[in-house]
Coordinates of C-alpha atoms in Angstrom, one line a residue:
M1 CA 0.0 0.0 0.0
T2 CA 1.4 3.4 -1.0
P3 CA 2.1 5.5 2.1
K4 CA 0.3 8.9 2.3
H5 CA 2.1 12.1 2.8
F6 CA 0.5 14.9 4.7
L7 CA 0.8 18.5 3.8
T8 CA 1.8 20.9 6.5
A9 CA 2.0 24.6 7.0
F10 CA 3.5 27.1 9.6
S11 CA 1.7 27.5 12.9
A12 CA -0.7 30.5 13.4
V13 CA -2.9 31.8 16.1
F14 CA -6.7 32.3 15.6
V15 CA -9.2 34.0 18.0
L16 CA -11.8 31.2 17.5
G17 CA -10.0 28.3 19.1
F18 CA -10.1 26.2 15.9
S19 CA -7.9 23.5 17.4
T20 CA -5.3 22.1 15.0
V21 CA -5.2 21.7 11.3
F22 CA -2.1 23.7 10.4
A23 CA -2.4 25.7 13.5
Q24 CA -1.8 25.9 17.3
V25 CA -4.5 27.9 19.0
S26 CA -4.3 30.2 21.9
E27 CA -7.2 29.3 24.2
K28 CA -6.8 32.6 26.1
S29 CA -7.5 34.6 23.0
S30 CA -10.6 32.7 22.1
Q31 CA -13.9 34.6 22.5
F32 CA -15.8 31.3 23.0
R33 CA -15.2 28.0 24.7
N34 CA -13.6 25.7 22.3
N35 CA -16.6 23.4 22.3
E36 CA -18.9 26.2 21.0
I37 CA -17.2 26.3 17.5
Q38 CA -18.7 23.8 15.0
R39 CA -16.0 22.4 12.7
V40 CA -16.1 20.4 9.5
R41 CA -12.8 18.8 8.6
V42 CA -12.2 17.7 5.1
D43 CA -9.3 15.7 3.6
F44 CA -8.3 15.9 -0.1
E45 CA -5.9 13.3 -1.5
T46 CA -3.9 14.3 -4.7
P47 CA -3.1 12.1 -7.6
M48 CA 0.4 11.7 -6.1
G49 CA -1.0 10.4 -2.7
F50 CA -0.5 13.6 -0.7
V51 CA -3.3 14.6 1.6
R52 CA -4.4 18.2 2.3
H53 CA -6.3 18.8 5.6
L54 CA -8.9 21.7 5.4
L55 CA -11.0 23.2 8.2
L56 CA -14.3 25.0 8.0
G57 CA -15.4 26.6 11.3
F58 CA -18.8 28.1 12.1
T59 CA -19.1 30.9 14.7
P60 CA -22.3 30.9 16.7
D61 CA -22.6 34.6 16.9
N62 CA -21.7 35.4 13.3
S63 CA -18.4 37.0 14.4
A64 CA -16.9 35.8 11.2
T65 CA -18.2 36.3 7.7
D66 CA -18.1 34.6 4.3
G67 CA -15.3 37.1 3.3
F68 CA -11.8 37.4 4.7
D69 CA -11.7 37.9 8.4
Y70 CA -8.4 38.7 10.1
G71 CA -7.7 36.2 12.8
Y72 CA -10.3 33.8 11.6
D73 CA -8.9 32.6 8.2
A74 CA -5.5 30.9 7.5
A75 CA -4.0 31.5 4.1
N76 CA -2.2 28.8 2.2
I77 CA 1.4 29.7 2.2
E78 CA 2.7 26.7 0.2
D79 CA 3.2 26.4 -3.5
L80 CA 2.3 22.8 -4.4
P81 CA 1.7 21.2 -7.7
D82 CA -1.6 19.6 -6.6
D83 CA -3.7 21.2 -3.9
L84 CA -7.2 22.0 -2.7
N85 CA -8.0 25.2 -0.8
W86 CA -10.9 27.4 0.3
M87 CA -11.3 30.3 -2.0
I88 CA -12.0 33.6 -0.1
E89 CA -12.1 36.8 -2.3
N90 CA -10.0 35.0 -5.0
E91 CA -7.3 34.0 -2.5
R92 CA -6.4 30.6 -1.2
Y93 CA -6.9 29.4 2.4
V94 CA -6.6 26.2 4.4
I95 CA -8.8 27.4 7.3
Q96 CA -12.0 29.4 6.9
G97 CA -14.1 30.8 9.6
V98 CA -17.7 31.8 8.7
G99 CA -20.9 32.7 10.6
A100 CA -23.5 30.4 12.1
F101 CA -24.1 27.1 10.4
D102 CA -26.7 27.4 7.6
D103 CA -27.4 24.3 5.6
T104 CA -28.5 26.3 2.6
K105 CA -25.0 27.8 2.1
M106 CA -22.2 26.5 0.0
Y107 CA -18.5 27.4 0.2
P108 CA -16.2 27.2 -2.9
F109 CA -13.0 25.3 -3.3
G110 CA -10.2 26.0 -5.5
L111 CA -8.7 22.8 -6.9
F112 CA -5.3 23.1 -8.5
L113 CA -3.7 20.2 -10.4
E114 CA -0.4 19.9 -12.4
N115 CA -0.7 16.1 -12.4
S116 CA -3.6 14.2 -13.9
G117 CA -5.2 11.3 -12.1
T118 CA -7.6 10.3 -9.2
V119 CA -8.4 12.8 -6.6
K120 CA -10.4 12.0 -3.4
F121 CA -12.5 14.1 -1.2
S122 CA -13.4 12.7 2.3
L123 CA -14.9 13.9 5.6
L124 CA -12.4 13.5 8.4
A125 CA -14.6 14.8 11.3
L126 CA -17.5 16.8 12.5
E127 CA -17.2 18.6 15.7
N128 CA -19.7 20.2 18.2
F129 CA -22.9 19.7 16.1
A130 CA -25.9 19.0 18.3
Q131 CA -27.3 16.8 15.5
P132 CA -25.6 15.0 12.7
I133 CA -25.3 17.0 9.5
E134 CA -24.9 15.9 5.9
V135 CA -21.8 17.0 4.0
Y136 CA -21.6 17.0 0.2
I137 CA -19.2 17.9 -2.5
Y138 CA -21.2 19.8 -5.2
D139 CA -19.9 19.8 -8.7
M140 CA -21.3 22.8 -10.5
T141 CA -20.3 21.5 -14.0
T142 CA -22.5 18.4 -13.7
D143 CA -24.9 19.9 -11.1
S144 CA -24.4 16.8 -8.9
Y145 CA -24.0 16.3 -5.2
H146 CA -21.8 13.6 -3.6
N147 CA -22.3 12.7 0.0
I148 CA -19.0 12.2 1.8
N149 CA -20.3 11.3 5.3
G150 CA -19.7 7.7 4.8
A151 CA -17.7 7.4 1.6
K152 CA -15.1 9.3 -0.3
Y153 CA -15.9 11.2 -3.5
I154 CA -13.5 10.0 -6.1
V155 CA -13.1 11.6 -9.5
E156 CA -10.6 11.5 -12.4
L157 CA -9.3 15.0 -13.4
D158 CA -6.9 16.4 -15.9
P159 CA -4.3 19.1 -15.0
A160 CA -6.1 22.5 -14.6
E161 CA -7.2 25.1 -12.2
Y162 CA -10.8 24.2 -11.2
I163 CA -12.3 27.5 -9.8
N164 CA -16.0 27.8 -9.1
R165 CA -16.6 24.2 -9.9
Y166 CA -16.4 22.3 -6.6
Y167 CA -18.1 23.5 -3.4
I168 CA -18.8 22.0 0.0
A169 CA -22.6 21.8 0.6
F170 CA -24.9 20.7 3.4
K171 CA -28.0 19.9 1.5
D172 CA -28.7 18.0 -1.8
L173 CA -31.0 20.4 -3.6
N174 CA -31.5 17.9 -6.4
Q175 CA -33.3 15.7 -3.9
A176 CA -35.5 18.3 -2.4
E177 CA -39.2 17.5 -2.4
E178 CA -40.1 20.7 -4.0
N179 CA -38.2 22.4 -6.8
L180 CA -36.2 25.5 -5.7
S181 CA -37.3 28.8 -7.1
L182 CA -34.8 30.8 -9.2
D183 CA -34.4 33.1 -6.2
D184 CA -33.6 30.3 -3.8
Y185 CA -31.1 28.7 -6.1
Y186 CA -29.0 31.8 -7.1
S187 CA -29.1 33.7 -3.8
R188 CA -26.8 31.0 -2.4
F189 CA -24.0 32.3 -4.5
I190 CA -24.2 35.9 -3.3
R191 CA -21.4 36.7 -0.9
L192 CA -21.9 39.8 1.4
K193 CA -19.4 41.5 3.6
F194 CA -20.1 44.7 5.5
N195 CA -17.4 46.8 7.0
R196 CA -18.7 48.7 10.0
L197 CA -15.7 51.0 10.1
N198 CA -16.5 52.7 6.8
N199 CA -20.1 51.5 6.2
L200 CA -19.0 49.7 2.9
L201 CA -21.0 46.7 1.7
H202 CA -19.0 44.4 -0.6
I203 CA -21.1 42.1 -2.8
D204 CA -19.7 39.3 -4.9
T205 CA -21.7 37.0 -7.1
Q206 CA -18.7 34.7 -7.8
D207 CA -19.1 35.4 -11.6
I208 CA -22.2 33.1 -11.5
F209 CA -24.4 35.9 -12.8
L210 CA -24.2 39.7 -13.4
V211 CA -25.9 42.4 -11.5
N212 CA -27.7 45.2 -13.4
K213 CA -29.5 47.1 -10.6
L214 CA -29.7 46.8 -6.8
E215 CA -32.4 48.2 -4.6
I216 CA -32.3 48.1 -0.8
Y217 CA -35.4 48.0 1.4
D218 CA -36.1 47.9 5.1
T219 CA -38.2 45.1 6.6
I220 CA -41.5 46.9 6.1
G221 CA -40.9 47.3 2.5
K222 CA -39.7 51.0 2.3
K223 CA -37.1 51.6 -0.5
L224 CA -34.0 53.1 1.1
L225 CA -31.4 53.1 -1.7
A226 CA -31.0 52.2 -5.4
F227 CA -28.0 51.5 -7.4
K228 CA -27.5 50.9 -11.1
T229 CA -24.5 49.0 -12.4
T230 CA -23.2 47.8 -15.7
N231 CA -23.3 44.0 -15.8
S232 CA -21.1 43.6 -12.7
S233 CA -20.3 40.6 -10.6
T234 CA -18.8 42.6 -7.8
L235 CA -20.1 45.7 -6.1
E236 CA -18.9 48.0 -3.3
L237 CA -21.6 50.3 -1.9
Q238 CA -21.5 53.0 0.7
L239 CA -24.3 52.7 3.2
N240 CA -24.6 55.7 5.4
N241 CA -27.3 56.8 7.8
L242 CA -29.5 53.8 7.6
Q243 CA -32.0 53.5 10.4
S244 CA -32.5 49.7 10.1
N245 CA -30.0 47.0 10.8
F246 CA -32.0 44.4 8.8
L247 CA -32.1 45.0 5.1
I248 CA -33.6 43.3 2.1
L249 CA -31.6 43.5 -1.1
K250 CA -33.3 43.2 -4.4
F251 CA -31.0 42.3 -7.3
E252 CA -31.9 42.6 -10.9
T253 CA -29.5 40.3 -12.6
S254 CA -28.7 38.4 -15.8
V255 CA -30.7 35.4 -14.5
G256 CA -33.7 37.3 -13.1
V257 CA -34.7 39.1 -9.9
I258 CA -33.1 37.8 -6.7
Y259 CA -33.7 38.8 -3.1
K260 CA -31.2 38.5 -0.2
R261 CA -31.5 39.5 3.5
I262 CA -28.6 41.0 5.5
M263 CA -28.1 42.2 9.0
I264 CA -25.6 45.0 9.3

């Protein structure tokens, strides 16, 4: 049997107490007890037999976001011929901290191969979930979900950079009893990050679709702001003097009208 080699990285400190993947964690700096952080540990085996460990951590109070958060996310500092990473704002990471667990969300991988052959995705561990959760690898190219709770997902791939193809998911939408609306389907791909220091809202559709117009409403339906764009997949908007912390975003896009809620 061919021995497996495990990819390593330098140590780092994270405020969430993520335990160890490539990091040693300072318990004193953690805002929460270690058992409050929910973790999904994923292994990726390359065609050459190397194994990359990845960690996705969920923060119960949404102290982390889907974007880059200093102290929560660990960048990939290695240049390897074959690798799998989390993709955050077009950069590569080995640890990603996000908000509270939401089984409707998906998080993108970046898969980088210089060698062709068999790659394997597997679930190493789930930690601190009150109830068992399902974990899938979603292939956007084939629109297929592959459950990795009890078995590895194995696929043959050619050398390439696979961006916006593979995602980690927690629900097989193809098996849902009712068909998703267009709004439900595409809203999953919208990534929102609000900077409270300068009141900037960053929006990224991950190049899945383009935004032509955005309107912002409060929870009682009053229009607060409107922005026109020119077929853009990323937006950065200044939000000043808003009276409500809960907003409804209405996107007019290349695939139709999509609604998204946000708390700022």
